[in-house]
PDB file of C-alpha atoms in Angstrom:
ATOM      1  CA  UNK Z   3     113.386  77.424-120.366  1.00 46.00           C
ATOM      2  CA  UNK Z   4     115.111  80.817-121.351  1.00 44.00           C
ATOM      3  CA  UNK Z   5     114.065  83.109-120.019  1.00 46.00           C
ATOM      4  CA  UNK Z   6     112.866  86.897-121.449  1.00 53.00           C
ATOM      5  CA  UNK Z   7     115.420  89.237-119.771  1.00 61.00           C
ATOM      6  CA  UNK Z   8     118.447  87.191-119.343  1.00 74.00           C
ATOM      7  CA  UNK Z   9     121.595  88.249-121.099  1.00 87.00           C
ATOM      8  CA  UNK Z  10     123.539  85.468-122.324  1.00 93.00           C
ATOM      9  CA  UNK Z  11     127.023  85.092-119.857  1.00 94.00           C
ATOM     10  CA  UNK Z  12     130.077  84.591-122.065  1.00 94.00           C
ATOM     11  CA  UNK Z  13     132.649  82.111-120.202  1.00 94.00           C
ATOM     12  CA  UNK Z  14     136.067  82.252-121.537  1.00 93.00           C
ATOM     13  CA  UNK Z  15     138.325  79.388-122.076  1.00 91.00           C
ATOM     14  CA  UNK Z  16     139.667  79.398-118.636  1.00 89.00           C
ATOM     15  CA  UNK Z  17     136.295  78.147-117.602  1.00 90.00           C
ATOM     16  CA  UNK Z  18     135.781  74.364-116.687  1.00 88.00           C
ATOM     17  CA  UNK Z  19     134.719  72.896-119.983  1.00 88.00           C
ATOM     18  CA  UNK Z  20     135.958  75.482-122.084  1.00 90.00           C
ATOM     19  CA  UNK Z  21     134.384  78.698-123.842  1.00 93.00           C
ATOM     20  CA  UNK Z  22     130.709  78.751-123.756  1.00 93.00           C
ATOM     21  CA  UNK Z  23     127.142  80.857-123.480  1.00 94.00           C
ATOM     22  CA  UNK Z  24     125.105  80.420-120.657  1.00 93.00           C
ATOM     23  CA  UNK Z  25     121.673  81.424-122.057  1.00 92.00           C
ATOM     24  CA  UNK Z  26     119.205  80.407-118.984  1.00 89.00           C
ATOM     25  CA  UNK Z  27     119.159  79.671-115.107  1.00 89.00           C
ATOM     26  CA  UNK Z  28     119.127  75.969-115.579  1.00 90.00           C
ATOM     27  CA  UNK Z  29     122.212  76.540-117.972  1.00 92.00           C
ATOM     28  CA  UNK Z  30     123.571  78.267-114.844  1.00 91.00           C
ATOM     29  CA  UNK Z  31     122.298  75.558-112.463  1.00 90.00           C
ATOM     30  CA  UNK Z  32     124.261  72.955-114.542  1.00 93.00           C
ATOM     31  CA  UNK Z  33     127.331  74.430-114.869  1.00 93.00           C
ATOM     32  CA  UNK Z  34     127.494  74.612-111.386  1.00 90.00           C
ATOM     33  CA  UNK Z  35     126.934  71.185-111.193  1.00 90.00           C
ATOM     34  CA  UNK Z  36     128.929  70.097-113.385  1.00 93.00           C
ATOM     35  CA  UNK Z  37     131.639  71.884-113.507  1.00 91.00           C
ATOM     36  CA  UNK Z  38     132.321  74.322-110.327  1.00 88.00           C
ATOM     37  CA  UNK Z  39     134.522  71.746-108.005  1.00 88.00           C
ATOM     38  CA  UNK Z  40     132.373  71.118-104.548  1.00 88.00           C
ATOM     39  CA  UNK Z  41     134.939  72.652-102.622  1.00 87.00           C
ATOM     40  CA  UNK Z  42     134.357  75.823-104.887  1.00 85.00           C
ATOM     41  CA  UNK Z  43     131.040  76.154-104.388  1.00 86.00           C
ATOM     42  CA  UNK Z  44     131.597  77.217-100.658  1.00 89.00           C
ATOM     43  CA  UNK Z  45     133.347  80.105-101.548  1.00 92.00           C
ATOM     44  CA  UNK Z  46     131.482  83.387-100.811  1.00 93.00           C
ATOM     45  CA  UNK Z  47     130.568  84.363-104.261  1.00 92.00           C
ATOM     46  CA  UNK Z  48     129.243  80.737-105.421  1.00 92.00           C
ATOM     47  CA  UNK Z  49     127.389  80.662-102.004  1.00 93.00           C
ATOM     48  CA  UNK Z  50     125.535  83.766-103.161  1.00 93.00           C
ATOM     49  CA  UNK Z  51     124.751  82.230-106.904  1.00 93.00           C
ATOM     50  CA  UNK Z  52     122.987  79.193-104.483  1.00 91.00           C
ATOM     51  CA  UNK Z  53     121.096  81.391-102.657  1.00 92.00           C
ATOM     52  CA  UNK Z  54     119.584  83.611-105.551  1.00 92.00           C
ATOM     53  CA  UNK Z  55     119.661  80.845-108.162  1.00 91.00           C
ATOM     54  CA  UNK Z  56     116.350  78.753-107.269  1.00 90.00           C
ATOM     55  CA  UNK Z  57     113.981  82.225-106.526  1.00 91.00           C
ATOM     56  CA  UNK Z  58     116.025  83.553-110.542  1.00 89.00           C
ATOM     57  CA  UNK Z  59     114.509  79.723-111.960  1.00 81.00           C
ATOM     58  CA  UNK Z  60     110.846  81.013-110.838  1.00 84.00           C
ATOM     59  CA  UNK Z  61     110.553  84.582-111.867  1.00 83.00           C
ATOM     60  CA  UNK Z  62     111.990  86.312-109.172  1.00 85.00           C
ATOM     61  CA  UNK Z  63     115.676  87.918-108.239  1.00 88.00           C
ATOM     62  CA  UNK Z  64     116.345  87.184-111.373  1.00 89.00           C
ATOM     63  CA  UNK Z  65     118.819  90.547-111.782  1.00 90.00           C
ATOM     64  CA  UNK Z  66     120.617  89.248-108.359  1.00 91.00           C
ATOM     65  CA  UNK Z  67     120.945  86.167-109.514  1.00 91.00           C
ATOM     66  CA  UNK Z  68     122.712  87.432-112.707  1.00 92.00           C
ATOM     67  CA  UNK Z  69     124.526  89.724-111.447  1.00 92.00           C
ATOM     68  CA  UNK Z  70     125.815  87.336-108.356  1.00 93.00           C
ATOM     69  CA  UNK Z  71     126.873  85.096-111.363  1.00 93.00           C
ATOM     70  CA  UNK Z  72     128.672  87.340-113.647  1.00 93.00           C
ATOM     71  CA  UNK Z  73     131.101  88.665-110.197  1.00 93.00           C
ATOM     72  CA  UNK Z  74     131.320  84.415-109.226  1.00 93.00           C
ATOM     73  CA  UNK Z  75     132.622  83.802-113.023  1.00 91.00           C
ATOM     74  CA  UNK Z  76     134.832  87.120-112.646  1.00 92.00           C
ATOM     75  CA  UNK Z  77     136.233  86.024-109.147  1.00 92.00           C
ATOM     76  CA  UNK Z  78     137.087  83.015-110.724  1.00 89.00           C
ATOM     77  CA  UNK Z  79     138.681  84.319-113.948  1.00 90.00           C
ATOM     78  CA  UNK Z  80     136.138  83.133-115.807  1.00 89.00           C
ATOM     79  CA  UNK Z  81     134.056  85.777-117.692  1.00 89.00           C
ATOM     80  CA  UNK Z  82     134.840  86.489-120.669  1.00 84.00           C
ATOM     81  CA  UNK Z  83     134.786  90.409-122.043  1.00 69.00           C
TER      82      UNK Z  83
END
């Protein structure tokens, strides 16, 4: 499923599993589980990703849930320019 208004998020290779595109929310959703560490995803900034990510899948707070993944990926050093 990609969806119509999502901008691609460029990782860098810093990222878990190296330099990559994440073109959708279920890209999103399995990144996180696969490759954000569990103790990781307590931290503040993956907690909001959770909590917008499943409403973003559906058709709604999809912008919040982009933009609360782009600052998770920058807090982590993992967005790339």
């Amino acid at each position: 499923m990609v969806d119509r208004n999502y901008e691609p998020i460029r990782l860098n290779t810093k990222a878990p599993g190296g330099e990559r595109a994440l073109k959708s929310f279920d890209d999103v959703a399995a990144f996180m589980l696969v490759h954000v560490d569990w103790t990781f995803r307590r931290q503040p900034w993956w907690q909001a990703v959770r909590t917008e990510l499943p409403q973003a899948r559906f058709g709604g707070r999809q912008m919040e849930a982009h933009a609360a993944m782009r600052a998770a990926l920058s807090e982590e050093g993992c967005l790339s320019d």
